[in-house]
Every structure is written in C-alpha cells, then in structure tokens.
mmCIF file of C-alpha atoms in Angstrom:
data_model
loop_
_atom_site.group_PDB
_atom_site.id
_atom_site.type_symbol
_atom_site.label_atom_id
_atom_site.label_comp_id
_atom_site.label_asym_id
_atom_site.label_seq_id
_atom_site.Cartn_x
_atom_site.Cartn_y
_atom_site.Cartn_z
ATOM 1 C CA MET A 30 -66.454 -150.807 14.695
ATOM 2 C CA SER A 31 -67.394 -147.485 13.221
ATOM 3 C CA THR A 32 -65.183 -145.001 11.319
ATOM 4 C CA SER A 33 -67.187 -142.068 12.810
ATOM 5 C CA THR A 34 -65.513 -139.423 14.961
ATOM 6 C CA ALA A 35 -65.988 -139.331 18.669
ATOM 7 C CA ASP A 36 -68.225 -136.579 20.016
ATOM 8 C CA MET A 37 -66.001 -135.039 22.627
ATOM 9 C CA SER A 38 -68.856 -133.287 24.352
ATOM 10 C CA ARG A 39 -70.253 -136.738 25.262
ATOM 11 C CA LEU A 40 -66.864 -137.771 26.607
ATOM 12 C CA GLU A 41 -66.734 -134.797 28.869
ATOM 13 C CA ASN A 42 -69.369 -136.478 31.045
ATOM 14 C CA PHE A 43 -66.728 -139.034 32.126
ATOM 15 C CA ILE A 44 -63.780 -138.875 34.547
ATOM 16 C CA PRO A 45 -61.036 -137.999 33.705
ATOM 17 C CA PHE A 46 -62.116 -136.191 30.493
ATOM 18 C CA ASP A 47 -64.253 -133.737 32.462
ATOM 19 C CA CYS A 48 -61.094 -131.955 33.747
ATOM 20 C CA LEU A 49 -59.181 -131.750 30.437
ATOM 21 C CA SER A 50 -58.658 -128.506 28.601
ATOM 22 C CA GLU A 51 -60.264 -127.868 25.196
ATOM 23 C CA SER A 52 -56.908 -128.256 23.477
ATOM 24 C CA HIS A 53 -56.284 -131.586 25.173
ATOM 25 C CA LEU A 54 -59.720 -132.869 24.164
ATOM 26 C CA GLN A 55 -59.082 -131.923 20.531
ATOM 27 C CA GLU A 56 -55.672 -133.541 20.635
ATOM 28 C CA ILE A 57 -56.992 -136.973 21.793
ATOM 29 C CA GLN A 58 -60.064 -136.938 19.627
ATOM 30 C CA GLY A 59 -58.209 -138.852 16.911
ATOM 31 C CA GLN A 60 -57.154 -141.520 19.351
ATOM 32 C CA ILE A 61 -60.696 -142.383 20.348
ATOM 33 C CA GLU A 62 -62.050 -145.563 18.789
ATOM 34 C CA VAL A 63 -65.850 -145.513 18.225
ATOM 35 C CA ILE A 64 -67.388 -148.980 18.791
ATOM 36 C CA LYS A 65 -71.035 -149.752 17.708
ATOM 37 C CA MET A 66 -72.495 -153.010 18.836
ATOM 38 C CA ALA A 67 -75.646 -154.902 17.884
ATOM 39 C CA PRO A 68 -77.649 -156.504 20.798
ATOM 40 C CA GLY A 69 -76.126 -159.711 22.258
ATOM 41 C CA ARG A 70 -72.548 -159.025 21.306
ATOM 42 C CA LEU A 71 -69.593 -159.594 23.776
ATOM 43 C CA LEU A 72 -67.462 -156.582 24.551
ATOM 44 C CA PHE A 73 -65.120 -158.414 26.932
ATOM 45 C CA LYS A 74 -65.222 -161.405 29.243
ATOM 46 C CA ARG A 75 -64.020 -162.001 32.735
ATOM 47 C CA GLY A 76 -60.320 -163.025 32.953
ATOM 48 C CA GLN A 77 -59.591 -161.423 29.512
ATOM 49 C CA THR A 78 -56.686 -158.963 29.440
ATOM 50 C CA SER A 79 -57.200 -155.685 27.629
ATOM 51 C CA ASP A 80 -55.209 -152.624 26.703
ATOM 52 C CA LYS A 81 -58.358 -150.529 26.121
ATOM 53 C CA ALA A 82 -60.425 -148.383 28.431
ATOM 54 C CA TYR A 83 -64.114 -148.445 27.421
ATOM 55 C CA PHE A 84 -66.684 -145.718 28.067
ATOM 56 C CA LEU A 85 -70.450 -146.448 27.541
ATOM 57 C CA VAL A 86 -71.947 -143.602 25.505
ATOM 58 C CA GLU A 87 -75.310 -144.940 24.270
ATOM 59 C CA GLY A 88 -77.358 -148.068 24.787
ATOM 60 C CA ALA A 89 -76.921 -150.565 27.629
ATOM 61 C CA LEU A 90 -74.796 -153.518 28.691
ATOM 62 C CA ASP A 91 -75.496 -156.589 30.810
ATOM 63 C CA LEU A 92 -72.651 -157.040 33.285
ATOM 64 C CA THR A 93 -72.132 -160.540 34.741
ATOM 65 C CA ASP A 94 -69.808 -161.061 37.795
ATOM 66 C CA ALA A 95 -68.001 -164.146 39.106
ATOM 67 C CA SER A 96 -71.239 -165.224 40.951
ATOM 68 C CA PHE A 97 -73.202 -164.957 37.685
ATOM 69 C CA GLN A 98 -75.138 -162.073 38.965
ATOM 70 C CA VAL A 99 -76.276 -159.924 36.104
ATOM 71 C CA ARG A 100 -76.536 -156.117 36.372
ATOM 72 C CA HIS A 101 -78.322 -154.236 33.604
ATOM 73 C CA PHE A 102 -76.252 -151.044 33.034
ATOM 74 C CA PRO A 103 -77.655 -148.377 30.793
ATOM 75 C CA ALA A 104 -75.737 -145.347 29.494
ATOM 76 C CA ASP A 105 -77.882 -142.977 31.545
ATOM 77 C CA ASP A 106 -77.076 -144.773 34.826
ATOM 78 C CA ASP A 107 -76.002 -142.416 37.579
ATOM 79 C CA GLU A 108 -72.832 -144.479 38.095
ATOM 80 C CA ASN A 109 -71.776 -144.266 34.447
ATOM 81 C CA TYR A 110 -69.005 -141.775 34.827
ATOM 82 C CA LEU A 111 -65.901 -144.043 34.727
ATOM 83 C CA ALA A 112 -64.396 -146.502 32.304
ATOM 84 C CA LEU A 113 -66.065 -149.887 32.390
ATOM 85 C CA ASP A 114 -64.262 -152.406 34.624
ATOM 86 C CA ASN A 115 -61.004 -150.555 33.934
ATOM 87 C CA TYR A 116 -58.508 -153.286 35.031
ATOM 88 C CA PRO A 117 -55.708 -154.961 33.141
ATOM 89 C CA GLU A 118 -57.674 -158.210 33.514
ATOM 90 C CA HIS A 119 -61.448 -157.918 33.367
ATOM 91 C CA THR A 120 -63.456 -159.014 36.413
ATOM 92 C CA ILE A 121 -66.845 -159.298 34.622
ATOM 93 C CA ASN A 122 -68.408 -160.229 31.306
ATOM 94 C CA ALA A 123 -69.919 -157.307 29.348
ATOM 95 C CA ILE A 124 -72.620 -157.999 26.688
ATOM 96 C CA SER A 125 -74.638 -155.438 24.781
ATOM 97 C CA ALA A 126 -78.318 -155.570 25.704
ATOM 98 C CA GLU A 127 -79.430 -153.282 22.891
ATOM 99 C CA PRO A 128 -77.843 -151.292 20.097
ATOM 100 C CA THR A 129 -74.868 -149.751 21.915
ATOM 101 C CA THR A 130 -72.109 -147.204 21.328
ATOM 102 C CA LEU A 131 -68.856 -147.129 23.287
ATOM 103 C CA TYR A 132 -65.714 -145.020 23.074
ATOM 104 C CA ALA A 133 -62.376 -146.811 23.631
ATOM 105 C CA ILE A 134 -58.901 -145.430 24.166
ATOM 106 C CA ASP A 135 -55.560 -147.082 24.888
ATOM 107 C CA ARG A 136 -55.221 -147.432 28.650
ATOM 108 C CA ASN A 137 -51.511 -146.491 28.562
ATOM 109 C CA LYS A 138 -52.151 -143.367 26.534
ATOM 110 C CA LEU A 139 -54.936 -142.415 28.957
ATOM 111 C CA ASP A 140 -52.631 -142.966 31.903
ATOM 112 C CA LEU A 141 -49.862 -140.924 30.372
ATOM 113 C CA LEU A 142 -52.271 -138.112 29.410
ATOM 114 C CA MET A 143 -53.619 -137.887 33.035
ATOM 115 C CA THR A 144 -50.079 -137.958 34.468
ATOM 116 C CA TRP A 145 -49.054 -135.097 32.295
ATOM 117 C CA THR A 146 -52.240 -133.136 32.922
ATOM 118 C CA GLN A 147 -52.166 -133.448 36.683
ATOM 119 C CA ALA A 148 -48.444 -132.622 36.785
ATOM 120 C CA ALA A 149 -49.173 -129.407 34.827
ATOM 121 C CA GLU A 150 -52.167 -128.678 37.141
ATOM 122 C CA SER A 151 -49.919 -129.023 40.208
ATOM 123 C CA MET A 152 -47.644 -126.282 38.726
ATOM 124 C CA LEU A 153 -50.535 -123.739 38.445
ATOM 125 C CA ASP A 154 -51.323 -121.309 41.206
ATOM 126 C CA GLU A 155 -54.898 -120.127 41.820
ATOM 127 C CA GLY A 156 -54.209 -116.693 40.292
ATOM 128 C CA ASP A 157 -52.570 -117.942 37.136
ATOM 129 C CA ASP A 158 -54.182 -116.808 33.872
ATOM 130 C CA GLU A 159 -55.233 -118.934 30.936
ATOM 131 C CA SER A 160 -51.950 -118.391 29.097
ATOM 132 C CA GLU A 161 -50.112 -120.233 31.798
ATOM 133 C CA ARG A 162 -52.210 -123.321 31.175
ATOM 134 C CA ASP A 163 -52.108 -122.936 27.386
ATOM 135 C CA TRP A 164 -48.355 -123.220 26.889
ATOM 136 C CA MET A 165 -48.186 -126.265 29.130
ATOM 137 C CA ASP A 166 -51.098 -127.820 27.216
ATOM 138 C CA ALA A 167 -49.226 -127.136 23.997
ATOM 139 C CA LEU A 168 -46.261 -129.032 25.183
ATOM 140 C CA LEU A 169 -48.320 -131.946 26.528
ATOM 141 C CA SER A 170 -50.141 -132.259 23.213
ATOM 142 C CA SER A 171 -46.879 -132.695 21.317
ATOM 143 C CA GLU A 172 -45.911 -136.217 20.269
ATOM 144 C CA LEU A 173 -42.368 -135.368 21.276
ATOM 145 C CA PHE A 174 -43.098 -134.664 24.884
ATOM 146 C CA ALA A 175 -45.020 -137.936 25.323
ATOM 147 C CA ALA A 176 -41.628 -139.651 25.392
ATOM 148 C CA ILE A 177 -40.580 -137.988 28.657
ATOM 149 C CA PRO A 178 -40.864 -140.261 31.685
ATOM 150 C CA PRO A 179 -43.723 -139.137 33.972
ATOM 151 C CA ALA A 180 -41.271 -138.775 36.926
ATOM 152 C CA MET A 181 -39.492 -136.009 34.971
ATOM 153 C CA ILE A 182 -42.505 -133.965 34.111
ATOM 154 C CA HIS A 183 -42.588 -131.794 37.201
ATOM 155 C CA THR A 184 -38.818 -131.250 36.908
ATOM 156 C CA LEU A 185 -39.277 -130.139 33.311
ATOM 157 C CA PHE A 186 -41.793 -127.350 34.057
ATOM 158 C CA VAL A 187 -39.795 -126.102 37.096
ATOM 159 C CA LYS A 188 -36.694 -125.595 34.986
ATOM 160 C CA PHE A 189 -38.354 -123.195 32.474
ATOM 161 C CA GLU A 190 -37.731 -119.529 33.051
ATOM 162 C CA GLU A 191 -40.065 -116.754 31.902
ATOM 163 C CA ARG A 192 -38.963 -113.782 29.831
ATOM 164 C CA GLU A 193 -40.925 -110.880 28.458
ATOM 165 C CA VAL A 194 -40.122 -109.914 24.853
ATOM 166 C CA GLN A 195 -41.020 -106.979 22.616
ATOM 167 C CA LEU A 196 -42.256 -106.498 19.016
ATOM 168 C CA GLY A 197 -39.205 -106.699 16.651
ATOM 169 C CA GLU A 198 -36.990 -108.427 19.226
ATOM 170 C CA THR A 199 -34.690 -111.127 17.811
ATOM 171 C CA ILE A 200 -34.827 -114.278 19.956
ATOM 172 C CA VAL A 201 -32.280 -116.335 18.030
ATOM 173 C CA THR A 202 -29.947 -115.316 15.207
ATOM 174 C CA GLU A 203 -28.972 -117.468 12.302
ATOM 175 C CA GLY A 204 -25.350 -118.577 12.598
ATOM 176 C CA GLU A 205 -25.011 -117.992 16.338
ATOM 177 C CA GLU A 206 -24.295 -120.704 18.880
ATOM 178 C CA GLY A 207 -27.395 -122.120 20.563
ATOM 179 C CA ASP A 208 -27.744 -122.505 24.300
ATOM 180 C CA THR A 209 -31.509 -122.283 24.973
ATOM 181 C CA PHE A 210 -34.741 -124.044 23.966
ATOM 182 C CA PHE A 211 -37.810 -121.756 23.722
ATOM 183 C CA VAL A 212 -41.572 -122.060 23.992
ATOM 184 C CA ILE A 213 -43.849 -119.104 23.064
ATOM 185 C CA LYS A 214 -46.188 -118.500 25.993
ATOM 186 C CA GLN A 215 -47.804 -115.371 24.549
ATOM 187 C CA GLY A 216 -47.374 -113.526 21.301
ATOM 188 C CA LYS A 217 -46.237 -114.363 17.737
ATOM 189 C CA ALA A 218 -42.932 -114.722 16.013
ATOM 190 C CA MET A 219 -41.498 -115.092 12.459
ATOM 191 C CA VAL A 220 -38.911 -117.592 11.258
ATOM 192 C CA SER A 221 -36.560 -116.313 8.522
ATOM 193 C CA ARG A 222 -33.351 -117.511 6.851
ATOM 194 C CA THR A 223 -30.734 -115.733 4.772
ATOM 195 C CA LYS A 224 -30.992 -116.496 1.046
ATOM 196 C CA GLY A 225 -28.397 -114.596 -0.919
ATOM 197 C CA ALA A 226 -28.629 -110.945 0.075
ATOM 198 C CA LYS A 227 -32.213 -111.226 1.312
ATOM 199 C CA GLN A 228 -34.086 -112.688 4.302
ATOM 200 C CA GLU A 229 -36.606 -115.326 3.313
ATOM 201 C CA THR A 230 -39.587 -115.800 5.643
ATOM 202 C CA LEU A 231 -40.160 -119.498 6.325
ATOM 203 C CA ALA A 232 -42.937 -119.703 8.912
ATOM 204 C CA ALA A 233 -45.032 -117.902 11.486
ATOM 205 C CA LEU A 234 -45.087 -119.095 15.096
ATOM 206 C CA SER A 235 -47.883 -118.590 17.616
ATOM 207 C CA ALA A 236 -48.412 -119.289 21.295
ATOM 208 C CA GLY A 237 -47.503 -122.899 22.204
ATOM 209 C CA ARG A 238 -44.955 -123.366 19.474
ATOM 210 C CA PHE A 239 -41.357 -124.328 20.447
ATOM 211 C CA PHE A 240 -38.085 -123.891 18.738
ATOM 212 C CA GLY A 241 -34.314 -123.820 19.189
ATOM 213 C CA GLU A 242 -33.799 -127.605 19.791
ATOM 214 C CA ASP A 243 -31.844 -128.351 16.556
ATOM 215 C CA ALA A 244 -28.761 -126.356 17.532
ATOM 216 C CA LEU A 245 -28.745 -127.860 21.033
ATOM 217 C CA ILE A 246 -28.787 -131.500 19.775
ATOM 218 C CA SER A 247 -26.376 -131.117 16.964
ATOM 219 C CA ASP A 248 -23.974 -128.572 18.598
ATOM 220 C CA SER A 249 -24.274 -126.589 15.331
ATOM 221 C CA PRO A 250 -25.036 -122.862 14.780
ATOM 222 C CA ARG A 251 -28.642 -121.692 14.671
ATOM 223 C CA ASN A 252 -30.128 -122.520 11.297
ATOM 224 C CA ALA A 253 -32.710 -119.667 11.232
ATOM 225 C CA THR A 254 -33.533 -116.302 12.846
ATOM 226 C CA ILE A 255 -36.613 -115.970 15.097
ATOM 227 C CA THR A 256 -38.049 -112.488 15.408
ATOM 228 C CA MET A 257 -41.083 -111.445 17.560
ATOM 229 C CA THR A 258 -43.911 -109.966 15.511
ATOM 230 C CA SER A 259 -45.716 -108.837 18.639
ATOM 231 C CA ASP A 260 -45.089 -108.198 22.285
ATOM 232 C CA GLY A 261 -45.127 -111.437 24.263
ATOM 233 C CA VAL A 262 -43.676 -113.787 26.748
ATOM 234 C CA ILE A 263 -41.381 -116.785 26.098
ATOM 235 C CA MET A 264 -40.403 -119.682 28.272
ATOM 236 C CA CYS A 265 -36.669 -120.628 28.205
ATOM 237 C CA LEU A 266 -34.942 -123.891 29.054
ATOM 238 C CA GLY A 267 -31.125 -123.959 29.188
ATOM 239 C CA LYS A 268 -29.035 -126.304 27.184
ATOM 240 C CA LYS A 269 -27.915 -128.430 30.154
ATOM 241 C CA ASP A 270 -31.501 -128.939 31.413
ATOM 242 C CA PHE A 271 -32.745 -129.531 27.859
ATOM 243 C CA GLN A 272 -30.178 -132.338 27.312
ATOM 244 C CA ALA A 273 -30.739 -133.912 30.760
ATOM 245 C CA ILE A 274 -34.574 -133.885 30.665
ATOM 246 C CA LEU A 275 -35.695 -133.745 27.007
ATOM 247 C CA GLN A 276 -32.871 -134.933 24.782
ATOM 248 C CA ASP A 277 -31.854 -137.950 26.922
ATOM 249 C CA SER A 278 -35.532 -138.978 27.250
ATOM 250 C CA VAL A 279 -36.327 -138.777 23.535
ATOM 251 C CA ILE A 280 -33.182 -139.981 21.847
ATOM 252 C CA ARG A 281 -32.819 -143.779 22.197
ATOM 253 C CA HIS A 282 -29.704 -145.697 21.143
ATOM 254 C CA LEU A 283 -29.337 -149.258 19.809
ATOM 255 C CA THR A 284 -26.262 -151.379 19.286
ATOM 256 C CA GLU A 285 -26.015 -153.441 16.125
ATOM 257 C CA ASP A 286 -26.725 -156.629 18.188
ATOM 258 C CA GLU A 287 -29.817 -155.037 19.679
ATOM 259 C CA LEU A 288 -30.975 -153.977 16.196
ATOM 260 C CA ASP A 289 -30.578 -157.520 14.918
ATOM 261 C CA THR A 290 -32.638 -158.841 17.830
ATOM 262 C CA MET A 291 -35.330 -156.148 17.392
ATOM 263 C CA VAL A 292 -35.660 -156.943 13.665
ATOM 264 C CA LEU A 293 -36.105 -160.618 14.450
ATOM 265 C CA GLU A 294 -38.645 -160.106 17.211
ATOM 266 C CA ALA A 295 -40.581 -157.010 15.978
ATOM 267 C CA ASP A 296 -44.102 -157.233 14.613
ATOM 268 C CA THR A 297 -43.504 -154.320 12.295
ATOM 269 C CA ALA A 298 -40.978 -153.214 9.707
ATOM 270 C CA CYS A 299 -37.675 -151.586 10.512
ATOM 271 C CA ILE A 300 -36.494 -148.776 8.249
ATOM 272 C CA LEU A 301 -32.843 -147.699 8.240
ATOM 273 C CA VAL A 302 -32.446 -143.990 7.541
ATOM 274 C CA ASP A 303 -29.086 -142.419 6.647
ATOM 275 C CA VAL A 304 -29.247 -138.607 7.166
ATOM 276 C CA ARG A 305 -25.877 -137.791 5.620
ATOM 277 C CA LEU A 306 -25.488 -135.854 2.342
ATOM 278 C CA PRO A 307 -26.069 -137.831 -0.846
ATOM 279 C CA MET A 308 -22.364 -137.666 -1.783
ATOM 280 C CA GLU A 309 -21.381 -139.085 1.606
ATOM 281 C CA PHE A 310 -24.049 -141.757 1.316
ATOM 282 C CA ARG A 311 -22.856 -142.863 -2.161
ATOM 283 C CA HIS A 312 -19.250 -142.935 -0.976
ATOM 284 C CA ASP A 313 -20.000 -144.995 2.191
ATOM 285 C CA ARG A 314 -23.389 -146.531 1.632
ATOM 286 C CA THR A 315 -25.120 -148.224 4.603
ATOM 287 C CA PRO A 316 -26.558 -151.552 3.280
ATOM 288 C CA GLY A 317 -30.323 -151.391 3.123
ATOM 289 C CA ALA A 318 -30.572 -147.811 4.300
ATOM 290 C CA ARG A 319 -32.716 -145.063 2.723
ATOM 291 C CA ASN A 320 -30.921 -141.739 2.322
ATOM 292 C CA ILE A 321 -32.866 -138.788 3.614
ATOM 293 C CA PRO A 322 -30.460 -135.891 4.182
ATOM 294 C CA LEU A 323 -30.963 -134.129 7.450
ATOM 295 C CA ASN A 324 -31.850 -130.843 5.826
ATOM 296 C CA GLU A 325 -34.711 -132.581 3.979
ATOM 297 C CA LEU A 326 -35.942 -134.758 6.868
ATOM 298 C CA ARG A 327 -38.589 -132.372 8.230
ATOM 299 C CA ARG A 328 -40.153 -132.018 4.833
ATOM 300 C CA GLU A 329 -40.167 -135.781 4.246
ATOM 301 C CA VAL A 330 -41.141 -136.983 7.709
ATOM 302 C CA HIS A 331 -44.929 -136.635 7.096
ATOM 303 C CA SER A 332 -44.823 -139.069 4.279
ATOM 304 C CA LEU A 333 -43.213 -141.787 6.433
ATOM 305 C CA GLU A 334 -45.335 -144.717 7.698
ATOM 306 C CA LYS A 335 -46.137 -144.325 11.349
ATOM 307 C CA ASP A 336 -46.524 -148.038 12.046
ATOM 308 C CA PHE A 337 -42.885 -148.781 11.183
ATOM 309 C CA PHE A 338 -39.890 -148.135 13.456
ATOM 310 C CA TYR A 339 -36.919 -146.137 12.278
ATOM 311 C CA VAL A 340 -33.157 -146.521 13.031
ATOM 312 C CA VAL A 341 -31.042 -143.546 12.137
ATOM 313 C CA CYS A 342 -27.531 -144.361 10.988
ATOM 314 C CA GLY A 343 -24.753 -142.152 9.719
ATOM 315 C CA GLU A 344 -22.704 -139.919 12.000
ATOM 316 C CA GLY A 345 -23.198 -139.058 15.723
ATOM 317 C CA ARG A 346 -24.790 -135.628 16.118
ATOM 318 C CA ARG A 347 -26.573 -135.717 12.820
ATOM 319 C CA SER A 348 -28.041 -139.115 13.633
ATOM 320 C CA GLU A 349 -29.187 -137.839 17.039
ATOM 321 C CA LEU A 350 -30.866 -134.835 15.494
ATOM 322 C CA GLY A 351 -32.484 -137.041 12.830
ATOM 323 C CA ALA A 352 -33.932 -139.340 15.489
ATOM 324 C CA TYR A 353 -35.173 -136.321 17.443
ATOM 325 C CA ILE A 354 -36.973 -134.936 14.349
ATOM 326 C CA LEU A 355 -38.589 -138.312 13.672
ATOM 327 C CA SER A 356 -39.648 -138.564 17.367
ATOM 328 C CA GLU A 357 -40.997 -135.019 17.227
ATOM 329 C CA ALA A 358 -43.309 -136.172 14.397
ATOM 330 C CA GLY A 359 -44.592 -139.091 16.464
ATOM 331 C CA LEU A 360 -42.470 -141.825 14.875
ATOM 332 C CA ASN A 361 -40.748 -144.593 16.787
ATOM 333 C CA ALA A 362 -37.022 -143.756 16.255
ATOM 334 C CA TYR A 363 -33.596 -144.919 17.439
ATOM 335 C CA VAL A 364 -29.970 -144.009 16.791
ATOM 336 C CA LEU A 365 -27.701 -146.824 15.702
ATOM 337 C CA ASP A 366 -24.449 -146.992 17.650
ATOM 338 C CA ARG A 367 -22.001 -148.683 15.298
ATOM 339 C CA GLY A 368 -19.189 -150.737 16.778
ATOM 340 C CA LYS A 369 -15.695 -149.325 16.467
ATOM 341 C CA PRO A 370 -13.153 -151.004 14.207
ATOM 342 C CA ALA A 371 -10.545 -153.072 15.890
ATOM 343 C CA ASP A 372 -7.806 -150.526 15.183
ATOM 344 C CA ALA A 373 -9.899 -147.779 16.752
ATOM 345 C CA ASP A 374 -10.192 -149.839 19.960
ATOM 346 C CA GLN A 375 -6.465 -150.377 19.996
ATOM 347 C CA GLN A 376 -5.888 -146.630 19.601
ATOM 348 C CA ASP A 377 -8.204 -145.995 22.605
ATOM 349 C CA ASN A 378 -6.367 -148.483 24.714
ATOM 350 C CA LEU A 379 -3.006 -146.848 23.828
ATOM 351 C CA ALA A 380 -4.453 -143.423 24.614
ATOM 352 C CA GLN A 381 -5.569 -144.655 28.074
ATOM 353 C CA GLN A 382 -2.220 -146.145 28.815
ATOM 354 C CA ALA A 383 -0.331 -142.991 27.771
#
C-alpha cells in the first residue's frame, strides 16, 4: 500500500464520483486508500467478504469467475467505470497482471456519501444557483452530519427556512436565549464575545459554516454574538426541528451496564471525559475519567485520538453538549446515563403516587 494521495481527477472517471461536487471530492480525498500492486498479487478472492470498494486506476487485473474463466481487465477497458465486483461477498478472484494501482474506499462511507448527495440533488430545482448546492455540500461534508440517518436527510433540508440578512445585522446576541440553528448560505459573519468593557473578535465565518447549536443543546444563553460582515443569506432551523432531527441523531446515550459491555467487547480504548469545572470534578471525581471542562473542549478536541471512543460523564445538559462537540469533530462519542440512587427512586415513586 502506498502513502501517496489519490488523484481525484482520475477518480472522476468512475461512477459515482463523476457526479460529485468539487467540495465533496476534496472532502473524501483523505478517505481514499491508494493501493499499488506488483504483478501476480491477489487483490481479493471469490467468497471473501470485504468492506472496501476498489477502483482500477492503472495497470490490469485478471478476473477469474466460478467457472474458472479468466478475463483480462485493463484500466483503459471501456467497462471500467464502476467499482470492481462491488458486493459484500466477492464473486470472482482478482489478481494483478502487471504493476497496478487501485483506489479503495470504505463501502459504507461511499454508500452514505451517495445517499446524502442524491438527497441533496433531489432538493434542487433546475433554476437553482450554485450557492444552493454549496451550503448543502458544506453540511454533507461535516463529520457531524454523517451521523444523521439517511431516511432523515430529506426531512432535514425541507425544514430549513431561508432569510436574507444585511451588512452589520446581528444574527445572535451573547446572553440571549437560543431558539434557532443557522447555516450561512451566502455572505460572511464575525464571531465576538464580551471581554470586560470590550468586544473581542473570536473568528470569521464564511458560506457553509453553521452556528447556534450550543445554546439549543444545553438550554443555556448564547455564548457569543454573530454579526454579518456582508450582505447575505442564512438558512434557519428551529429548535424543535433541530432537536428532533439533528440532536437526537447525533447524541447517543449509554447506561452503565451498556458501557461495561462495550468496554469488554470493544477493539479500541474507551476514554471517560468529565466536562464539569475542575472544582466540581475534584469534589465529586469520576473514577478513571479525564477532566476537560466544557469551555475548553473545542480547543482540546483536535488533540484527542480519533481511533478511541469517548463517553462523556458529568451532568445532563453539559454532557450532551460535550458529546455533540466531540461528534462534530468526527469522534465516536456517547453520553453516560448514570443510575439513580435508591433514595431518588423512592422519591420518584412517592411523587407519582401523590
């Protein structure tokens, strides 16, 4: 296997990559595995299961079916426009006939990508401009949105409402209650936060960036002010729809028993993350947990190992927002639902009887 980067212009000769936008192609480039084979090497054999889809880019393969009929299949064959024998269980043997290069991608990722792309395409009318496609592509390219079940994709796009905005217009105000999730379709915006008597600029946002989710998940006031630095258009998703479509899809919960089973059966490490403040953590320490306060999590998330899975413990809303932030960064994250103490259960029973 080579560490070289896939040439996406070569991949555009294959279905389904020929219909993907430039932003989508750039997004999946890092997920393409480049395989270089010397002559006479087995790529896969009949009856073998595989989670990869293979595309023949250079060289040639000899493909042998169940009747031992051999077909020589070069990269320039007129029928080389699909993944090779793209079934969960292979029906042929594939052996390199000469020095050969293939591109491979996880079949599930490819299927999800195509589901998203075709769902977005179905929402576009013939007269829609490029910006309509761009903001959808930006969402589809996000690690966060990959967690949404394919059946919900069409519903998600339908629920967004378009709103024209002006230079200098404040979209959200620090300290106010949040009730909307936003995506910038056209234009630019600035993120700022109060620091003493001044406004501190934190970031610039351009088309495709989304914001406003923190306040919706945590039921807390807006933690920053977003101001348009140009005329533009934003797409808005109400709190109820956000929670039903996005939040419920992304935030997964585990009981303590389920966590114990997962730890025993998992092939990778489990990291407990407590997102409470250091003083809270020291007073009521979760055994084995790493303390990353919620206000520091976005800064720390890029240093976390993507191959591990993370279980966020602490307190309700903060844990849910912590899991959301980890998922947004492409990490496998859960919220730990701790069992109630016995006296709490008794109080609940009394309350129900009252």
